[in-house]
Coordinates of C-alpha atoms and ligand atoms in Angstrom, one line a residue:
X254 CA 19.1 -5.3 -16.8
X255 CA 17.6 -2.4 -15.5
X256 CA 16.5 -0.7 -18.9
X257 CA 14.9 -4.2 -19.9
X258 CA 13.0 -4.2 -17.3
X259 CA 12.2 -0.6 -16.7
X260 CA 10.6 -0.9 -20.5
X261 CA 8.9 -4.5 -20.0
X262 CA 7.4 -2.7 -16.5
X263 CA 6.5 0.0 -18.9
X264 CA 5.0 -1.8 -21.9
X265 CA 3.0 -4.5 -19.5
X266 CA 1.5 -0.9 -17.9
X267 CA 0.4 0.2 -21.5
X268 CA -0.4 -3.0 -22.8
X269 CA -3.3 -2.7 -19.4
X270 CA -4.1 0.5 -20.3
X271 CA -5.1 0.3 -24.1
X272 CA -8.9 0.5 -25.2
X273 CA -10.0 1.8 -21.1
X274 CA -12.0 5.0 -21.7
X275 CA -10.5 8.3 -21.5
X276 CA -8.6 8.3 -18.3
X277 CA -6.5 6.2 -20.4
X278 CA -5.6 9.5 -22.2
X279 CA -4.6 10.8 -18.8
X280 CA -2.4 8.1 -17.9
X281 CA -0.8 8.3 -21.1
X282 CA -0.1 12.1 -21.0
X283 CA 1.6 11.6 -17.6
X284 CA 3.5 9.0 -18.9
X285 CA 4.7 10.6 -21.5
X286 CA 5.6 13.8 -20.0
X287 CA 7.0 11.7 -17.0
X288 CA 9.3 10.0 -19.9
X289 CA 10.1 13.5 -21.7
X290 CA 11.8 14.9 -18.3
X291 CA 13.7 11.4 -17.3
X292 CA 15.1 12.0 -21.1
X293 CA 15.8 15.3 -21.0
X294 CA 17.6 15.2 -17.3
X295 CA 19.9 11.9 -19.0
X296 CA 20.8 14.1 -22.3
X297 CA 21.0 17.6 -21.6
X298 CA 24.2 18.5 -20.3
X299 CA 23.0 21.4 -17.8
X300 CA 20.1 19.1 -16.2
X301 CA 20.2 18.7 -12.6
X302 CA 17.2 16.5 -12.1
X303 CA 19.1 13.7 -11.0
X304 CA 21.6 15.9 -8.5
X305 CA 23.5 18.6 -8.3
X306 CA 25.8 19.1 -11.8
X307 CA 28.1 22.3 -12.8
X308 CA 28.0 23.5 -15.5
X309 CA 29.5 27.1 -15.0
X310 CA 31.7 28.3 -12.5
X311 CA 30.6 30.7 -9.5
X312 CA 31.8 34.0 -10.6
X313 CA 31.5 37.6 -12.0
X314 CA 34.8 37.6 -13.1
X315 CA 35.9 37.2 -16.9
X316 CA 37.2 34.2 -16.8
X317 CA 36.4 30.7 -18.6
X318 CA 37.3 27.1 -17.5
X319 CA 38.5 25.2 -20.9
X320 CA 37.8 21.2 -20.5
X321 CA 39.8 18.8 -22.2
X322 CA 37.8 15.5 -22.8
X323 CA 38.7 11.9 -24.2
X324 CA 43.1 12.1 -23.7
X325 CA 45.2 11.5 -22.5
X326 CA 46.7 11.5 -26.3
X327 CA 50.3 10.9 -26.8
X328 CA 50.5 13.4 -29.7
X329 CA 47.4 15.8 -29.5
X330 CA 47.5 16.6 -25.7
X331 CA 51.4 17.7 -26.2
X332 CA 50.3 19.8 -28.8
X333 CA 47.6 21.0 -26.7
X334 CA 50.1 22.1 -23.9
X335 CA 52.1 23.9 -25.6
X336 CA 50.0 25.8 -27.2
X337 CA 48.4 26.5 -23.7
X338 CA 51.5 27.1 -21.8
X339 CA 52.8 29.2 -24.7
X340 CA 49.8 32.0 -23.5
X341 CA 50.0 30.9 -19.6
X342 CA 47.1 29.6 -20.2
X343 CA 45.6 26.9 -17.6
X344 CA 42.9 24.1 -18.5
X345 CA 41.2 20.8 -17.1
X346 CA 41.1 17.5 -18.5
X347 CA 39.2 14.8 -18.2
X348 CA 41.2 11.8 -18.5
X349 CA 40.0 8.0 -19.8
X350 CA 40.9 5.7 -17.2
X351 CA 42.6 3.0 -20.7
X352 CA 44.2 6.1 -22.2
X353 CA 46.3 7.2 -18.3
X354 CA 47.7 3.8 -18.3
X355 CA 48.9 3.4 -21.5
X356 CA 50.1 7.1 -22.0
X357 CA 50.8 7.8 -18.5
X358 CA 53.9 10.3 -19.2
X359 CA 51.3 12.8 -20.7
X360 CA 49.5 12.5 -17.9
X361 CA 52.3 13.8 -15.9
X362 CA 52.7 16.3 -17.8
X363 CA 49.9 18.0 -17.6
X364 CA 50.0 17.8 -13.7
X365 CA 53.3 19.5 -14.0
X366 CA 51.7 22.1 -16.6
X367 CA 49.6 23.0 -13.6
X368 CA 46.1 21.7 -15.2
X369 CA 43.5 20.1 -13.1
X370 CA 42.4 16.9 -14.3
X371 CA 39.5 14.9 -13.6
X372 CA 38.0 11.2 -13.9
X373 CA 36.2 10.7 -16.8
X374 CA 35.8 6.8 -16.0
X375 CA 37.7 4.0 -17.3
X376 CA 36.4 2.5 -20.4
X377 CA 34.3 5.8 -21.4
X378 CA 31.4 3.5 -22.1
X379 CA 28.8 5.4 -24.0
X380 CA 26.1 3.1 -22.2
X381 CA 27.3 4.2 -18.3
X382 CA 23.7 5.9 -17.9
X383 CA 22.2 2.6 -18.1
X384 CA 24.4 0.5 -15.9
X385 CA 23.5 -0.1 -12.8
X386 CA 24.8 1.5 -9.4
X387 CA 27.6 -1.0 -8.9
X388 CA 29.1 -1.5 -12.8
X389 CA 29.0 2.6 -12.6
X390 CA 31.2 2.7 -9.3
X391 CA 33.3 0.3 -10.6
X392 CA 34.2 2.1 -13.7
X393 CA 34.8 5.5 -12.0
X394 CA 36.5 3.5 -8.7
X395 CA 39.1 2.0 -11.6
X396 CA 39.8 5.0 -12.9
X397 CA 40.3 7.2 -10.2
X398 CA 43.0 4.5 -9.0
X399 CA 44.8 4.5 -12.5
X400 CA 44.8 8.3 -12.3
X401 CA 46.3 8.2 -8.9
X402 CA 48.4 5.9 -8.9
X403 CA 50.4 7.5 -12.2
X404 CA 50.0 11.4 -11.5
X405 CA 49.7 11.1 -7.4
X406 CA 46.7 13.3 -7.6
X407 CA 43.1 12.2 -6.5
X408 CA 40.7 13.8 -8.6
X409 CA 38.0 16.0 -7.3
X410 CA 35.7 16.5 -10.9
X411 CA 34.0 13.8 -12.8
X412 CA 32.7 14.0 -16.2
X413 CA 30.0 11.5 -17.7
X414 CA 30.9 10.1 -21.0
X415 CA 29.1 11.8 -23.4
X416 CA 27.7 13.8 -20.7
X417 CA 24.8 11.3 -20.0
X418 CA 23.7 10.9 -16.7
X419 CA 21.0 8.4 -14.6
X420 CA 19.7 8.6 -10.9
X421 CA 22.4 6.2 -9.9
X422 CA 25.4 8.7 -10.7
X423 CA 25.1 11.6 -8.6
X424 CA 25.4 8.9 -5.4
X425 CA 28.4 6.9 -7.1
X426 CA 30.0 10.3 -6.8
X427 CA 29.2 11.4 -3.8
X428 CA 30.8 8.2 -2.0
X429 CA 34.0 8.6 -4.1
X430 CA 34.1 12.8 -3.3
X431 CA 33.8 13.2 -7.0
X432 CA 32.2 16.2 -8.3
X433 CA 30.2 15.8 -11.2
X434 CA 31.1 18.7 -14.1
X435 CA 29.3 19.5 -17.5
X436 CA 29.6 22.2 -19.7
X437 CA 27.6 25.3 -21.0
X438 CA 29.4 25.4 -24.2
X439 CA 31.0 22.9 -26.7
X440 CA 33.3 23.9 -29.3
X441 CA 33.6 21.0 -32.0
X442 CA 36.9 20.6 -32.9
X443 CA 36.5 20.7 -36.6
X444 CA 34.6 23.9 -36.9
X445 CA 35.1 27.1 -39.8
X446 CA 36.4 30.1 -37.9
X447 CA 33.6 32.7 -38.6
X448 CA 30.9 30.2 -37.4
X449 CA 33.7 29.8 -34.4
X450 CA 33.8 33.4 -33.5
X451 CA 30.1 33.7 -33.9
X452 CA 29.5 30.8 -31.2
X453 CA 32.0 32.2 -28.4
X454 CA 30.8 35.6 -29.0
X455 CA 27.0 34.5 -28.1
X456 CA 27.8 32.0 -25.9
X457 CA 30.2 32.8 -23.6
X458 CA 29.8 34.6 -20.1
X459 CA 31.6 34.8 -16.8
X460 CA 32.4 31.9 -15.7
X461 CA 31.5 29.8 -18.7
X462 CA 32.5 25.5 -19.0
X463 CA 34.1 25.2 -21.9
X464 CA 34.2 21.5 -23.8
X465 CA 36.8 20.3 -26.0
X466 CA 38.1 17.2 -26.8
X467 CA 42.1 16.4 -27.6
X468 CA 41.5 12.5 -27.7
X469 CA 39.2 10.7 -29.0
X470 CA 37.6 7.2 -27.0
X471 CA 38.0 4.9 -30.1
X472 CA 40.0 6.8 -32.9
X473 CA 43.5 6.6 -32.3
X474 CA 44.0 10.0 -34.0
X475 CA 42.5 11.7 -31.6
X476 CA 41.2 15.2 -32.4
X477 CA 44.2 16.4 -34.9
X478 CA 41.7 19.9 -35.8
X479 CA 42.1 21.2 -32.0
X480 CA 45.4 22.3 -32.8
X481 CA 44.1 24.6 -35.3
X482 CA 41.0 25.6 -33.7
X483 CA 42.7 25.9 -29.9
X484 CA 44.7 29.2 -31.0
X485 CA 41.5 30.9 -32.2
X486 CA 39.6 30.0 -29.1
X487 CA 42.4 31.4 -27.1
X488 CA 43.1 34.5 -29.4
X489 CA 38.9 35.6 -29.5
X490 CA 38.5 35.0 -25.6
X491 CA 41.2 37.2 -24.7
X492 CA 40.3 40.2 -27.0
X493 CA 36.8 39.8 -24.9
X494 CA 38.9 40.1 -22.0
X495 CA 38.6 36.7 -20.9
X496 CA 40.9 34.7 -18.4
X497 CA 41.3 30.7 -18.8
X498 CA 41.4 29.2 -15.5
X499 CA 41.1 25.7 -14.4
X500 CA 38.2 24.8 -12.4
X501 CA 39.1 24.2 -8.9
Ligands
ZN238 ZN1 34.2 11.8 -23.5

């Protein structure tokens, strides 16, 4: 409802507009521009125009914070661990609300792996930056309870689905002491390993968010190439002297 009539306010105010003179040249450019920024800060993952949004962690240290989106996956995510707690290495996960109830012994797993995870709202709805203030509380509110109630851990770190925010997020969060987290690199799961190693080596610095996905929001598969492509993340940022941490 807000969209529609955010663009009917908008088309009625061009519709006004058309065939007045130059300053209608003006008006348009602002517009324009205006509708360029409210875009960019709803897509790009690093935008903080709507609030505050971390994308890297606070450090000088060589270390990296790997995120785990879209599980928890009942055969992926177990994969995942072990291949992370074969290296002692520690991760975050962002967990879909419909995924922690029905696999809720992964969940506890990677609690007792000694991962952070986060809410990465309930129905992972690829339309959340549209909703309005009280449909977006409700799906983050629904999943922080699910994620509580099965791991007895409140999360701290949100993650938008798909990473798209709107101006009523950032105050959704703030009333449920949730901390909204992006990224500053994403490695896609199915990915050749030269093009891999190309991307980490440009891309990552102290402190660097990581994205990766283990589940998937629709396909029950999940993401079945992480387990090839973890081990190579893992082996390339520790010959650059890097340390995975969770982000705390
Ligand atoms: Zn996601």
């Amino acid at each position: 409802v807000f969209l529609s009539l955010t663009v009917a306010a908008h088309l009625a105010l061009l519709l006004l507009l058309v065939g007045n003179a130059t300053l209608d040249g003006v008006v348009l450019a602002g517009y324009l521009v205006y509708h360029g920024m409210v875009g960019w800060a709803v897509v790009h993952p690093r935008s903080r125009l709507f609030g505050p949004n971390r994308s890297r962690l606070d450090t000088r240290e060589r270390v990296v914070a790997l995120t785990f989106d879209d599980g928890p996956h009942p055969q992926i995510t177990e994969q995942v661990l072990a291949i992370l707690r074969a290296r002692e290495a520690r991760a975050t996960f962002f967990l879909i609300g419909k995924w922690v109830e029905r696999y809720p012994e992964v969940v506890r797993r990677i609690v007792a792996d000694g991962h952070t995870i986060g809410n990465h709202t309930y129905a992972h709805s690829y339309h959340l930056w549209a909703f309005g203030p009280q449909h977006i509380a409700d799906e983050v509110r629904h999943a922080q309870r699910s994620i509580a109630s099965i791991s007895g851990r409140t999360c701290r770190l949100f993650r938008a689905p798909v990473g798209l925010k709107s101006c009523f997020l950032n105050p959704v969060l703030k009333r449920q002491d949730l901390e909204l987290v992006s990224w500053g690199l994403r490695v896609p799961s199915k990915t050749d390993r030269d093009s891999l190693l190309r991307r980490l080596r440009r891309r990552v610095v102290p402190g660097s968010i990581v994205l990766l996905h283990d589940g998937h929001d629709r396909k029950p598969e999940g993401h079945p190439q992480i387990v090839e492509t973890l081990p190579v993340v893992l082996d390339e940022l520790d010959a650059m002297g890097y340390r995975c941490v969770p982000i705390g």
